[in-house]
Amino acid sequence: MAYTLSKFQVGNYSQSEVNGFRGLANTGIIKLLDFRESFTEKSYERMKSLKMIENKSYVVNGKEITVVRLTRTEKKFVKAAMVDKLYKYNPRQLAHDIKLSEKYMSLSEKERSTWVHEGKMAEQYEKLGIPKEKIETGEIQTVDGCYTNSAGEIVAVEIVTSNYSADTVNGKMAAMHYFSGGGIIDKIR
């Protein structure tokens, strides 16, 4: 019997490590302290020693912050074995991506398992029946993520930055209403 990459390799990791991989796949980066607290110190040390993850320090809003991210090799493994699309964090918008990561990390494990990041929104748009022309014209724009809360409601998440134009904000709000059914919208500043 041939082992696929996903079946063979995923089975070699603890649940904490698998959750860590999924968290990084969905947010791109996680603050070092949050990663160690949420996915156990043992998992962090093992993943680091096996060169699955790496630390990177950045200055954000005048403070040095160390984040954990997948190594180039692990990005390929995680994409092949666990998710079909990775969230691509942007070093030029770290404050945004750190807030997104903090939101993801604040969710319960069950809520995290339902998380859909911005990169996968196009698939969701199709399922929701959003007309392509609304996306192409910018009338509807992607939100940063969405998840299903413990009450079964879809929550749209958007990290609002100061450089958004009024049209961008309106396009994102329109998308958030599609995802949340006009109900729960989590705007984070």
GROMACS .gro file of C-alpha atoms in nm:
model
  189
    1MET     CA    1   0.000   0.000   0.000
    2ALA     CA    2   0.142   0.337  -0.099
    3TYR     CA    3   0.133   0.613   0.159
    4THR     CA    4   0.029   0.955   0.045
    5LEU     CA    5   0.214   1.255   0.179
    6SER     CA    6  -0.084   1.357   0.391
    7LYS     CA    7  -0.161   1.015   0.543
    8PHE     CA    8   0.200   0.928   0.616
    9GLN     CA    9   0.321   1.259   0.755
   10VAL     CA   10   0.015   1.392   0.939
   11GLY     CA   11   0.006   1.072   1.143
   12ASN     CA   12   0.355   1.148   1.274
   13TYR     CA   13   0.250   1.465   1.457
   14SER     CA   14   0.069   1.527   1.782
   15GLN     CA   15  -0.273   1.695   1.777
   16SER     CA   16  -0.109   2.008   1.919
   17GLU     CA   17   0.137   2.017   1.628
   18VAL     CA   18  -0.139   1.960   1.372
   19ASN     CA   19  -0.336   2.248   1.530
   20GLY     CA   20  -0.024   2.464   1.511
   21PHE     CA   21   0.018   2.385   1.142
   22ARG     CA   22  -0.347   2.470   1.076
   23GLY     CA   23  -0.318   2.796   1.269
   24LEU     CA   24  -0.018   2.903   1.064
   25ALA     CA   25  -0.187   2.792   0.742
   26ASN     CA   26  -0.489   3.008   0.826
   27THR     CA   27  -0.310   3.321   0.951
   28GLY     CA   28   0.045   3.309   0.810
   29ILE     CA   29   0.199   3.414   1.139
   30ILE     CA   30   0.128   3.375   1.510
   31LYS     CA   31   0.296   3.569   1.789
   32LEU     CA   32   0.554   3.349   1.960
   33LEU     CA   33   0.396   3.379   2.304
   34ASP     CA   34   0.049   3.291   2.169
   35PHE     CA   35   0.189   2.995   1.976
   36ARG     CA   36   0.369   2.851   2.280
   37GLU     CA   37   0.065   2.895   2.504
   38SER     CA   38  -0.187   2.749   2.263
   39PHE     CA   39   0.002   2.459   2.109
   40THR     CA   40   0.226   2.351   2.401
   41GLU     CA   41   0.593   2.422   2.464
   42LYS     CA   42   0.685   2.064   2.374
   43SER     CA   43   0.522   2.094   2.031
   44TYR     CA   44   0.689   2.429   1.970
   45GLU     CA   45   1.036   2.290   2.058
   46ARG     CA   46   0.989   1.978   1.845
   47MET     CA   47   0.860   2.171   1.544
   48LYS     CA   48   1.146   2.420   1.574
   49SER     CA   49   1.416   2.150   1.610
   50LEU     CA   50   1.282   1.972   1.301
   51LYS     CA   51   1.290   2.303   1.111
   52MET     CA   52   0.915   2.300   1.049
   53ILE     CA   53   0.871   2.649   1.188
   54GLU     CA   54   1.095   2.949   1.232
   55ASN     CA   55   1.088   3.265   1.439
   56LYS     CA   56   1.111   3.608   1.284
   57SER     CA   57   1.131   3.939   1.471
   58TYR     CA   58   0.972   4.258   1.339
   59VAL     CA   59   0.919   4.608   1.472
   60VAL     CA   60   0.548   4.688   1.470
   61ASN     CA   61   0.422   5.022   1.597
   62GLY     CA   62   0.758   5.083   1.766
   63LYS     CA   63   0.764   4.747   1.952
   64GLU     CA   64   0.964   4.439   1.865
   65ILE     CA   65   0.739   4.138   1.811
   66THR     CA   66   0.856   3.784   1.744
   67VAL     CA   67   0.629   3.569   1.533
   68VAL     CA   68   0.630   3.204   1.433
   69ARG     CA   69   0.586   3.110   1.068
   70LEU     CA   70   0.614   2.795   0.861
   71THR     CA   71   0.945   2.729   0.688
   72ARG     CA   72   0.939   2.712   0.309
   73THR     CA   73   0.952   2.329   0.319
   74GLU     CA   74   0.669   2.304   0.571
   75LYS     CA   75   0.450   2.537   0.365
   76LYS     CA   76   0.466   2.275   0.089
   77PHE     CA   77   0.386   1.992   0.332
   78VAL     CA   78   0.099   2.175   0.499
   79LYS     CA   79  -0.048   2.274   0.164
   80ALA     CA   80  -0.023   1.919   0.032
   81ALA     CA   81  -0.140   1.746   0.348
   82MET     CA   82  -0.382   1.972   0.531
   83VAL     CA   83  -0.518   2.272   0.344
   84ASP     CA   84  -0.561   2.358  -0.018
   85LYS     CA   85  -0.464   2.724   0.020
   86LEU     CA   86  -0.237   2.902   0.268
   87TYR     CA   87  -0.301   3.252   0.399
   88LYS     CA   88  -0.019   3.472   0.272
   89TYR     CA   89   0.085   3.719   0.536
   90ASN     CA   90   0.239   4.045   0.421
   91PRO     CA   91   0.544   4.187   0.603
   92ARG     CA   92   0.434   4.535   0.493
   93GLN     CA   93   0.107   4.501   0.684
   94LEU     CA   94   0.218   4.315   0.994
   95ALA     CA   95  -0.004   4.509   1.234
   96HIS     CA   96  -0.304   4.392   1.029
   97ASP     CA   97  -0.189   4.030   1.011
   98ILE     CA   98  -0.102   4.016   1.381
   99LYS     CA   99  -0.451   4.140   1.472
  100LEU     CA  100  -0.599   3.876   1.243
  101SER     CA  101  -0.384   3.610   1.407
  102GLU     CA  102  -0.489   3.730   1.754
  103LYS     CA  103  -0.855   3.703   1.653
  104TYR     CA  104  -0.800   3.349   1.522
  105MET     CA  105  -0.614   3.249   1.839
  106SER     CA  106  -0.896   3.389   2.057
  107LEU     CA  107  -1.145   3.143   1.906
  108SER     CA  108  -1.227   2.804   2.052
  109GLU     CA  109  -1.076   2.500   1.882
  110LYS     CA  110  -1.416   2.419   1.733
  111GLU     CA  111  -1.454   2.773   1.593
  112ARG     CA  112  -1.099   2.763   1.452
  113SER     CA  113  -1.186   2.444   1.266
  114THR     CA  114  -1.451   2.640   1.069
  115TRP     CA  115  -1.222   2.935   0.983
  116VAL     CA  116  -1.209   3.043   0.619
  117HIS     CA  117  -0.937   3.295   0.536
  118GLU     CA  118  -0.939   3.568   0.274
  119GLY     CA  119  -0.754   3.358   0.018
  120LYS     CA  120  -1.036   3.102   0.012
  121MET     CA  121  -1.318   3.356  -0.006
  122ALA     CA  122  -1.366   3.322  -0.383
  123GLU     CA  123  -1.488   2.965  -0.332
  124GLN     CA  124  -1.726   3.088  -0.064
  125TYR     CA  125  -1.855   3.366  -0.289
  126GLU     CA  126  -1.956   3.106  -0.545
  127LYS     CA  127  -2.139   2.900  -0.284
  128LEU     CA  128  -2.324   3.210  -0.164
  129GLY     CA  129  -2.427   3.299  -0.517
  130ILE     CA  130  -2.254   3.638  -0.520
  131PRO     CA  131  -2.251   3.765  -0.879
  132LYS     CA  132  -1.900   3.778  -1.027
  133GLU     CA  133  -1.960   4.124  -1.170
  134LYS     CA  134  -2.008   4.262  -0.817
  135ILE     CA  135  -1.665   4.126  -0.724
  136GLU     CA  136  -1.500   4.245  -1.046
  137THR     CA  137  -1.632   4.600  -1.003
  138GLY     CA  138  -1.525   4.614  -0.637
  139GLU     CA  139  -1.882   4.646  -0.514
  140ILE     CA  140  -1.808   4.334  -0.309
  141GLN     CA  141  -1.458   4.282  -0.168
  142THR     CA  142  -1.310   3.999   0.033
  143VAL     CA  143  -1.315   4.005   0.411
  144ASP     CA  144  -1.020   3.883   0.616
  145GLY     CA  145  -1.195   3.571   0.739
  146CYS     CA  146  -1.510   3.413   0.868
  147TYR     CA  147  -1.598   3.133   1.106
  148THR     CA  148  -1.898   2.966   1.262
  149ASN     CA  149  -1.946   3.055   1.629
  150SER     CA  150  -2.073   2.823   1.904
  151ALA     CA  151  -2.435   2.927   1.830
  152GLY     CA  152  -2.396   2.814   1.467
  153GLU     CA  153  -2.389   3.168   1.329
  154ILE     CA  154  -2.142   3.274   1.060
  155VAL     CA  155  -1.922   3.561   1.178
  156ALA     CA  156  -1.743   3.774   0.919
  157VAL     CA  157  -1.411   3.922   1.040
  158GLU     CA  158  -1.247   4.234   0.899
  159ILE     CA  159  -0.938   4.411   1.030
  160VAL     CA  160  -1.008   4.774   0.943
  161THR     CA  161  -0.702   4.982   0.854
  162SER     CA  162  -0.673   5.357   0.821
  163ASN     CA  163  -0.570   5.344   0.454
  164TYR     CA  164  -0.902   5.202   0.331
  165SER     CA  165  -1.098   5.427   0.098
  166ALA     CA  166  -1.472   5.473   0.148
  167ASP     CA  167  -1.532   5.243  -0.153
  168THR     CA  168  -1.311   4.972  -0.003
  169VAL     CA  169  -1.490   4.991   0.331
  170ASN     CA  170  -1.829   4.976   0.156
  171GLY     CA  171  -1.719   4.676  -0.054
  172LYS     CA  172  -1.596   4.490   0.253
  173MET     CA  173  -1.911   4.574   0.448
  174ALA     CA  174  -2.121   4.438   0.160
  175ALA     CA  175  -1.920   4.114   0.168
  176MET     CA  176  -1.955   4.092   0.543
  177HIS     CA  177  -2.332   4.116   0.511
  178TYR     CA  178  -2.330   3.829   0.259
  179PHE     CA  179  -2.124   3.610   0.489
  180SER     CA  180  -2.302   3.689   0.810
  181GLY     CA  181  -2.648   3.723   0.660
  182GLY     CA  182  -2.647   4.080   0.788
  183GLY     CA  183  -2.607   3.945   1.141
  184ILE     CA  184  -2.269   3.921   1.308
  185ILE     CA  185  -1.987   4.135   1.183
  186ASP     CA  186  -1.661   4.160   1.375
  187LYS     CA  187  -1.473   4.475   1.276
  188ILE     CA  188  -1.138   4.501   1.452
  189ARG     CA  189  -0.939   4.826   1.457
   0.00000   0.00000   0.00000
